[in-house]
PDB file of C-alpha atoms in Angstrom:
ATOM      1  CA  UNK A1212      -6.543 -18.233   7.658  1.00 95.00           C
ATOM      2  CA  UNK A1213      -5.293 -17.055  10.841  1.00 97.00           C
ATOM      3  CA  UNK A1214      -2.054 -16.311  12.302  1.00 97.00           C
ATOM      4  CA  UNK A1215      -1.073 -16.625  16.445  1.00 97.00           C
ATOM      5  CA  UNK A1216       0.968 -13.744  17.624  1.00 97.00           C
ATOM      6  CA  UNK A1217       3.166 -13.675  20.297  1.00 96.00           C
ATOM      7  CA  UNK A1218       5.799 -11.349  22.009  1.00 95.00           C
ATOM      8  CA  UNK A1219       4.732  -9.109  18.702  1.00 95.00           C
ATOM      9  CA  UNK A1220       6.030 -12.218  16.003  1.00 96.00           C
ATOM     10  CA  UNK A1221       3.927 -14.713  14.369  1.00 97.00           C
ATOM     11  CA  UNK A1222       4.571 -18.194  15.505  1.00 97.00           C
ATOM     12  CA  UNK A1223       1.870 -20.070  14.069  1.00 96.00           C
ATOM     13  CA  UNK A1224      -0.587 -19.828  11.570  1.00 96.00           C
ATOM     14  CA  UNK A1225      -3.732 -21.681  11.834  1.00 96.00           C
ATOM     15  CA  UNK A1226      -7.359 -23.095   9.299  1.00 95.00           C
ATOM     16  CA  UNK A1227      -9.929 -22.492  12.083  1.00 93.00           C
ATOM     17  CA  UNK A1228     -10.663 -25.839  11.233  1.00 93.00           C
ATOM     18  CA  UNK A1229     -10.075 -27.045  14.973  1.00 94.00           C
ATOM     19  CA  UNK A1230      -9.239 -25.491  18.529  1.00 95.00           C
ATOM     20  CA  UNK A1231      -6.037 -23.806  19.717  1.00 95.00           C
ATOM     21  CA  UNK A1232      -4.163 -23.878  22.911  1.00 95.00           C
ATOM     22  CA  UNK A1233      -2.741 -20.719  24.028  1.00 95.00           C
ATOM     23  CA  UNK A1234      -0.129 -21.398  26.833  1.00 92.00           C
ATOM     24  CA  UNK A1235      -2.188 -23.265  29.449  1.00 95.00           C
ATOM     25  CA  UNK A1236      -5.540 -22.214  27.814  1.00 95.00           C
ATOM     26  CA  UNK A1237      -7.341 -24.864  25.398  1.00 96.00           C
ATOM     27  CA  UNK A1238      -9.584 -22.563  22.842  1.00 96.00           C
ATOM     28  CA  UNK A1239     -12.155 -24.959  20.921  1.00 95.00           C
ATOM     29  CA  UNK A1240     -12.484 -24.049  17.462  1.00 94.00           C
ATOM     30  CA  UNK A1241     -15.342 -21.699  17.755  1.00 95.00           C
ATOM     31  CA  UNK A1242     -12.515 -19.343  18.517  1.00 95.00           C
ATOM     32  CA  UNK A1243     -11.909 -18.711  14.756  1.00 96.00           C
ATOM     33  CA  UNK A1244     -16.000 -18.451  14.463  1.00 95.00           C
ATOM     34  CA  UNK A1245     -18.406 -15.227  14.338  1.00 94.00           C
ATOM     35  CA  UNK A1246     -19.287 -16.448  17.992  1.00 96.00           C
ATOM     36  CA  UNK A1247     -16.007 -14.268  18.544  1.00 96.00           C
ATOM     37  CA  UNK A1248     -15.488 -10.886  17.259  1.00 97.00           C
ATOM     38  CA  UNK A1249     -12.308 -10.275  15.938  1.00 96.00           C
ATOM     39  CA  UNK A1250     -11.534  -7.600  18.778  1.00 96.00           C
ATOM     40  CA  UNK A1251     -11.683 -10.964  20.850  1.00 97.00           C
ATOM     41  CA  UNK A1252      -9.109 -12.757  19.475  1.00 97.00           C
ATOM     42  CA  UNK A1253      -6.753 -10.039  18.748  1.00 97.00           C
ATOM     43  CA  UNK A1254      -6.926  -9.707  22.849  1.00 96.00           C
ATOM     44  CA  UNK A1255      -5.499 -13.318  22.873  1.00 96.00           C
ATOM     45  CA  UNK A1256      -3.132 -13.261  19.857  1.00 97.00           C
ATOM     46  CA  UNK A1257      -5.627 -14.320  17.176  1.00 97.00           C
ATOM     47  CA  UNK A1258      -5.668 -12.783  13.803  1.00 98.00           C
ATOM     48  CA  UNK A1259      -7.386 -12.666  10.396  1.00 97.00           C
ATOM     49  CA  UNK A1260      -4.371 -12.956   8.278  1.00 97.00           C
ATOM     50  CA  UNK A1261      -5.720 -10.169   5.218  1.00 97.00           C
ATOM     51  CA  UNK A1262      -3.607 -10.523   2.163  1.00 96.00           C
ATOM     52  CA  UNK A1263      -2.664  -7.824  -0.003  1.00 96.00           C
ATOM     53  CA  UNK A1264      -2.234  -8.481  -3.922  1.00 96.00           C
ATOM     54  CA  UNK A1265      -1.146  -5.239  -4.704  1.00 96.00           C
ATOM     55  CA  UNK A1266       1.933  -6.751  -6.547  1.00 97.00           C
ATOM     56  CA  UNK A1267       0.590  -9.682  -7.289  1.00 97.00           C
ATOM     57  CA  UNK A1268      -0.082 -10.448 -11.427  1.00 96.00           C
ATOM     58  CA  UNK A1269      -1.802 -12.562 -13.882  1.00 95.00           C
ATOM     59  CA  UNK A1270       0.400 -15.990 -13.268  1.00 95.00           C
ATOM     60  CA  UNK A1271      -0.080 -15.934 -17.773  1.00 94.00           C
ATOM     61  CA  UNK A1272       1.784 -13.215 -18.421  1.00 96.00           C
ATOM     62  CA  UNK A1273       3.975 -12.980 -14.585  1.00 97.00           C
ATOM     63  CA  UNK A1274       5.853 -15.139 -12.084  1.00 97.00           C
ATOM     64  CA  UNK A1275       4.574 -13.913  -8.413  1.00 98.00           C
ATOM     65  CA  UNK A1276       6.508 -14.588  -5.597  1.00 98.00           C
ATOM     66  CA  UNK A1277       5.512 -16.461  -2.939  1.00 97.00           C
ATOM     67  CA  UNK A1278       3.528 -14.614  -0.232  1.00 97.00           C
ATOM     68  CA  UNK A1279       5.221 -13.349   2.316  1.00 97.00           C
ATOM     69  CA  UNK A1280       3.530 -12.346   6.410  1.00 97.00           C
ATOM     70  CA  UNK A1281       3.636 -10.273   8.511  1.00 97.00           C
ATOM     71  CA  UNK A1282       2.286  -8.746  11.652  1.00 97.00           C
ATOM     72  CA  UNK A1283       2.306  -4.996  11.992  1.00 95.00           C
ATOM     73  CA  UNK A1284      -0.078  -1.543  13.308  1.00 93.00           C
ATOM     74  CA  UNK A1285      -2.364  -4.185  14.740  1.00 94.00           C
ATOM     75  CA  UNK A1286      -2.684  -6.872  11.727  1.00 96.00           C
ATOM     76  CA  UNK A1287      -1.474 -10.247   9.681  1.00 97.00           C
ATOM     77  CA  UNK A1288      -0.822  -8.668   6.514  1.00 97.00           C
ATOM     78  CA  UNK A1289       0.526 -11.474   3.506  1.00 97.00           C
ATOM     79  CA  UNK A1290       2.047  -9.465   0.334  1.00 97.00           C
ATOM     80  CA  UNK A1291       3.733 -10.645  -2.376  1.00 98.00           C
ATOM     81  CA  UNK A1292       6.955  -9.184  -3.739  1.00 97.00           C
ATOM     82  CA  UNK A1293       7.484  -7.825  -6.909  1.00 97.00           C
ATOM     83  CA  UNK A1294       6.115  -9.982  -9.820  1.00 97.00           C
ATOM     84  CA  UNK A1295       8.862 -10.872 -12.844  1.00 97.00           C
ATOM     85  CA  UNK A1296       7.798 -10.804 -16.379  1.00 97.00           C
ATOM     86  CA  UNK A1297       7.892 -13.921 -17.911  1.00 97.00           C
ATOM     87  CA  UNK A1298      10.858 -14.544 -20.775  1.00 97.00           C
ATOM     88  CA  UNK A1299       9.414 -13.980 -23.822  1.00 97.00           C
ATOM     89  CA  UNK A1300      11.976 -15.615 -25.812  1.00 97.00           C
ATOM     90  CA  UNK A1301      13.095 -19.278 -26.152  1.00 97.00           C
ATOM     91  CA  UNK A1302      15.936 -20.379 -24.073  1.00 97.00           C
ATOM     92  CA  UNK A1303      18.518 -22.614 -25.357  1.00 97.00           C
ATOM     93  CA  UNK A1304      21.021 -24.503 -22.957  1.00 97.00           C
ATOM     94  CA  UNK A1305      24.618 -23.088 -22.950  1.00 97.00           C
ATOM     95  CA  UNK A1306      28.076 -24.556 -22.646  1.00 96.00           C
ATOM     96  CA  UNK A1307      27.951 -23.583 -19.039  1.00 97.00           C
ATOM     97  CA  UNK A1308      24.679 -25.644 -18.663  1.00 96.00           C
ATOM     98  CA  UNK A1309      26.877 -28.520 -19.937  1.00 95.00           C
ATOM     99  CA  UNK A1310      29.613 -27.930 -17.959  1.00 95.00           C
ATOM    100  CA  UNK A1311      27.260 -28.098 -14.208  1.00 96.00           C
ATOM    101  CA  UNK A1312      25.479 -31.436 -16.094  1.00 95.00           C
ATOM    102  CA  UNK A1313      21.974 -29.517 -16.123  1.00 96.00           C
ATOM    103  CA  UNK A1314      21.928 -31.024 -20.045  1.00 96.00           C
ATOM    104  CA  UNK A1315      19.413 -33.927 -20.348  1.00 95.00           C
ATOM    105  CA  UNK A1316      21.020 -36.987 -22.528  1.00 93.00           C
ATOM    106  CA  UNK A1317      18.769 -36.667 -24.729  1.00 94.00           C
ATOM    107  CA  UNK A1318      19.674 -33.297 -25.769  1.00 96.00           C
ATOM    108  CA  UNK A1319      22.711 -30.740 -26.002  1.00 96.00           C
ATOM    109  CA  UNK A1320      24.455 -27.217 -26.112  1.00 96.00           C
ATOM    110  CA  UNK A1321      21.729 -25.212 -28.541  1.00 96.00           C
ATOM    111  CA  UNK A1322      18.630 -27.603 -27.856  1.00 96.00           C
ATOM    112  CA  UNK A1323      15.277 -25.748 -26.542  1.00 96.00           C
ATOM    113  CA  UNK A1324      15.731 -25.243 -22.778  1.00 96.00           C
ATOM    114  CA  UNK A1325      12.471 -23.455 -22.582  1.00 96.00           C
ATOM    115  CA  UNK A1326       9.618 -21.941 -24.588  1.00 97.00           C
ATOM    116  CA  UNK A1327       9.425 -18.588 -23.894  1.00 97.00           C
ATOM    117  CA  UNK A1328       6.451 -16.709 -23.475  1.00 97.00           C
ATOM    118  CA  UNK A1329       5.556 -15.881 -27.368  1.00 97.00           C
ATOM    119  CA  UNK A1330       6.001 -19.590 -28.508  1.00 97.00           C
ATOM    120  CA  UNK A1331       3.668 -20.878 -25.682  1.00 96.00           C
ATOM    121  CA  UNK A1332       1.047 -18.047 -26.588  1.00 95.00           C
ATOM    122  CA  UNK A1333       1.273 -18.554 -30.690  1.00 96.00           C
ATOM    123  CA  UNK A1334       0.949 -22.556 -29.874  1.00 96.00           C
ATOM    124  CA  UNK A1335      -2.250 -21.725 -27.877  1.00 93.00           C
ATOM    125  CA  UNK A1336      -3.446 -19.382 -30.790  1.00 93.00           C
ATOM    126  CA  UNK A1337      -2.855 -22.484 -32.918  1.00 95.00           C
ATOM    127  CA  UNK A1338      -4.181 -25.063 -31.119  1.00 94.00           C
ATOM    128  CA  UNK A1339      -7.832 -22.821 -30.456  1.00 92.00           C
ATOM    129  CA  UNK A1340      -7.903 -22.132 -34.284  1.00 94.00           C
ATOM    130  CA  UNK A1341      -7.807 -25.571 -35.023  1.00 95.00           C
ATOM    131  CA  UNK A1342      -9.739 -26.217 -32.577  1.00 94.00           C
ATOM    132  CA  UNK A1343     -13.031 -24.057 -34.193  1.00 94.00           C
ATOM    133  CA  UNK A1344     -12.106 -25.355 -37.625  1.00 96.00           C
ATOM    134  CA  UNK A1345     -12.871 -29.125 -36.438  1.00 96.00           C
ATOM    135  CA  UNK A1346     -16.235 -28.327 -35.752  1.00 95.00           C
ATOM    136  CA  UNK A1347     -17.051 -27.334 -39.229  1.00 96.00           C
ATOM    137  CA  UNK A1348     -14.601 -29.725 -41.257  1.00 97.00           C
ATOM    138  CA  UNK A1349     -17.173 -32.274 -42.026  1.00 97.00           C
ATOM    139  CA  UNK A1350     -18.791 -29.700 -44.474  1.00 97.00           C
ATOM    140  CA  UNK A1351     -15.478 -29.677 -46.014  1.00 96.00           C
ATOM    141  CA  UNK A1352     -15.352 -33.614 -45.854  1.00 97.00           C
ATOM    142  CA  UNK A1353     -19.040 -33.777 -47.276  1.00 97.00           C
ATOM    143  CA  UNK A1354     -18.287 -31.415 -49.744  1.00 96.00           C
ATOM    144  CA  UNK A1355     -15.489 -33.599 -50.808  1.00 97.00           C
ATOM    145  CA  UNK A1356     -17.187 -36.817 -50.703  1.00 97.00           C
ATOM    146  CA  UNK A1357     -20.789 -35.810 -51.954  1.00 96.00           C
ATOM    147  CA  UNK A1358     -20.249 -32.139 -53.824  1.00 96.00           C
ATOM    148  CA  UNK A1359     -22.689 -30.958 -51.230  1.00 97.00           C
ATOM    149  CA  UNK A1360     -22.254 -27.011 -50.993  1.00 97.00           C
ATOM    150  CA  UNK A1361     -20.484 -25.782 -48.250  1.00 97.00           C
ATOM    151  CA  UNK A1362     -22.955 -22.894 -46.745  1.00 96.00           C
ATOM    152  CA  UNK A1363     -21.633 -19.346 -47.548  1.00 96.00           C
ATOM    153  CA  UNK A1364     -21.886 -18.292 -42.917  1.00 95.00           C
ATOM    154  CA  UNK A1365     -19.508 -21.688 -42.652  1.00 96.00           C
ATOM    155  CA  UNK A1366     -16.747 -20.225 -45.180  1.00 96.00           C
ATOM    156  CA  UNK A1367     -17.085 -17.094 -43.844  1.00 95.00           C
ATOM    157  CA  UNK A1368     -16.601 -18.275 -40.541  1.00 95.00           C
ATOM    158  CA  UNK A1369     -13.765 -20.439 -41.949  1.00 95.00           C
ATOM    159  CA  UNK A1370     -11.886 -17.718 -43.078  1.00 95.00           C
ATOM    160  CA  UNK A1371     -12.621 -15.249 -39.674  1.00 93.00           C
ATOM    161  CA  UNK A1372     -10.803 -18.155 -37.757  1.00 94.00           C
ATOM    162  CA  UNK A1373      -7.735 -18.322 -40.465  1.00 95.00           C
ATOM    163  CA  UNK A1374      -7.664 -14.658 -40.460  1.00 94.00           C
ATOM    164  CA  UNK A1375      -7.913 -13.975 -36.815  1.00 92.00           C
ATOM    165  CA  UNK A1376      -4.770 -16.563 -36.424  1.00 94.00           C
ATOM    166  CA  UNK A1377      -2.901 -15.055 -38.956  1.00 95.00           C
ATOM    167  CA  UNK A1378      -2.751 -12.013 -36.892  1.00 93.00           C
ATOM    168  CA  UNK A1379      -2.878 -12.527 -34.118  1.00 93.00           C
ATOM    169  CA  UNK A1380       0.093 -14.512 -34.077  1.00 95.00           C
ATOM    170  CA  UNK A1381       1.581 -11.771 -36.212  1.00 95.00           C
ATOM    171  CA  UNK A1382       0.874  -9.361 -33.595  1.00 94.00           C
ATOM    172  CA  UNK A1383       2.199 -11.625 -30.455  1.00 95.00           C
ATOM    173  CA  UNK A1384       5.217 -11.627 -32.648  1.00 96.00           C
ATOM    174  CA  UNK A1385       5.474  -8.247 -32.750  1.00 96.00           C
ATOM    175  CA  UNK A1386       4.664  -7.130 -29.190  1.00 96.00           C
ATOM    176  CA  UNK A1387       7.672  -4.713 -27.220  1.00 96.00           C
ATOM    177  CA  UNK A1388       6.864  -6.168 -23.705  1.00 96.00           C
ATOM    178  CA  UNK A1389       4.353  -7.880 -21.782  1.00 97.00           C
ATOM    179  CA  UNK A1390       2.451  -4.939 -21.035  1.00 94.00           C
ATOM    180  CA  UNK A1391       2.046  -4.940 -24.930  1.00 95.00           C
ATOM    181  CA  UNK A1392       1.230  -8.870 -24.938  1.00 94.00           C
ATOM    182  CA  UNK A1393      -1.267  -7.820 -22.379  1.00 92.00           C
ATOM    183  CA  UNK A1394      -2.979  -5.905 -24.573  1.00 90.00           C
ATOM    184  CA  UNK A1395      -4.121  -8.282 -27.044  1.00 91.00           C
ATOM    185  CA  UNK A1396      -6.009 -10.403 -24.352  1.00 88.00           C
ATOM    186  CA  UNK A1397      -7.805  -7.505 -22.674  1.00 84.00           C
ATOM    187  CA  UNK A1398     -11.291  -6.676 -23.000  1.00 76.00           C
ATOM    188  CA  UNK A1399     -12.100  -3.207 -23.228  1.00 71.00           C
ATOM    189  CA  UNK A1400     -15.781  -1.659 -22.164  1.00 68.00           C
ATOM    190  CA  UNK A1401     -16.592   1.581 -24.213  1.00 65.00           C
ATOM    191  CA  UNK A1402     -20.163   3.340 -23.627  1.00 65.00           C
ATOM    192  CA  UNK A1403     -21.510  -0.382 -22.223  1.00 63.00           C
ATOM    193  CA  UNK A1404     -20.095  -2.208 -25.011  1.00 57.00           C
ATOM    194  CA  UNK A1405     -17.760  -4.588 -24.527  1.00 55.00           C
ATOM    195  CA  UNK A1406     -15.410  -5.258 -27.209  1.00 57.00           C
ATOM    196  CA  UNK A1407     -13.353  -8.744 -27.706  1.00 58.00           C
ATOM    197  CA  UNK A1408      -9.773  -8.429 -27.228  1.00 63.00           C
ATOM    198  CA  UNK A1409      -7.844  -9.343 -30.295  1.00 59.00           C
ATOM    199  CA  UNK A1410      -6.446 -12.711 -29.257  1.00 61.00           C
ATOM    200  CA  UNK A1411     -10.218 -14.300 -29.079  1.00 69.00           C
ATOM    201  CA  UNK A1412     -10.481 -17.127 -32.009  1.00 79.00           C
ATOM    202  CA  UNK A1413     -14.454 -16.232 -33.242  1.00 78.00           C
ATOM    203  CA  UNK A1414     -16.481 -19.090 -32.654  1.00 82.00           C
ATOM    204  CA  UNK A1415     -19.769 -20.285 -34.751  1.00 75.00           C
ATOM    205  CA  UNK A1416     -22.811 -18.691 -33.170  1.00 67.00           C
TER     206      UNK A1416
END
């Protein structure tokens, strides 16, 4: 993207994806090309917006703020403020809530406003686990239907998947803050070897 500065503001911002005109000047669009250096169009008021995601966090675990530009020691810079930690409880809606009408009909004072950040990752912890088990419950089915064996890697795997659920929901449960939460979903690279983080749900090699 680029941004048109003028009188040392931004007033436009532009795709490169067709020409410009500049006061009386018509620029076609192989301004914003490699046929012009950027030296060139910073002459004219042209710039390479760059953006800087120093602040900016994994949208899972964060709510970023919308970028924000601006033009300064010779550059478009866009930067986002600082990122807020996502609720990690449930929130319920309040008498207040009822009192402005932000209360669906359907619901009332103490119903679920919104999951908070543990529910949502638990339900996803859930979901994958079943998830794995489908694709090994007909060995359970044929097992029930023809006595067939069920092969001693499939219950093992069986009970990885039950296991791993167990805690890791236990330990999203138990996490002090979202740096903690973090955690369990980071991989970690010791001496080449990269370990699974603990909220991975095994799946059948």
């Amino acid at each position: 993207m680029f941004a048109l500065v003028e009188s040392g503001s931004i007033t436009s911002y532009h795709k490169g994806n067709r020409g410009i005109q500049i006061g009386d000047i018509k620029y076609s669009l192989d301004i914003f090309t490699s046929k012009w250096t950027e030296s060139e169009r910073n002459a004219i008021g042209i710039y390479t917006v760059e953006t800087d995601d120093t602040n900016y966090k994994d949208i899972r675990f964060y709510i970023n703020t919308d970028i924000t530009y601006a033009f300064g020691s010779g550059k478009v810079t866009g930067s986002y403020g600082t990122a807020t930690a996502r609720a990690h409880a449930d929130t319920t809606w309040t008498s207040q809530d009822k009192t402005d009408g932000f209360i669906p009909s359907h619901q009332d004072v103490g119903d679920l406003k919104a999951e908070g950040l543990k529910t949502i990752l638990i339900r996803e912890v859930k979901e994958q686990s079943e998830a794995e088990l489908n694709k090994t419950d007909w060995y359970v089915t044929r097992k029930a239907e023809e006595s067939t064996a069920i092969p001693s890697s499939i219950t093992t795997h069986r009970q990885a998947v039950r296991s791993k659920q167990a805690s890791m929901c236990t330990a999203i449960t138990n996490a002090a803050d979202t740096a903690a939460l973090k955690t369990l979903y980071t991989y970690t690279t010791t001496d080449g070897v990269t370990s699974r983080p603990l909220g991975v749900i095994p799946t059948l090699d």
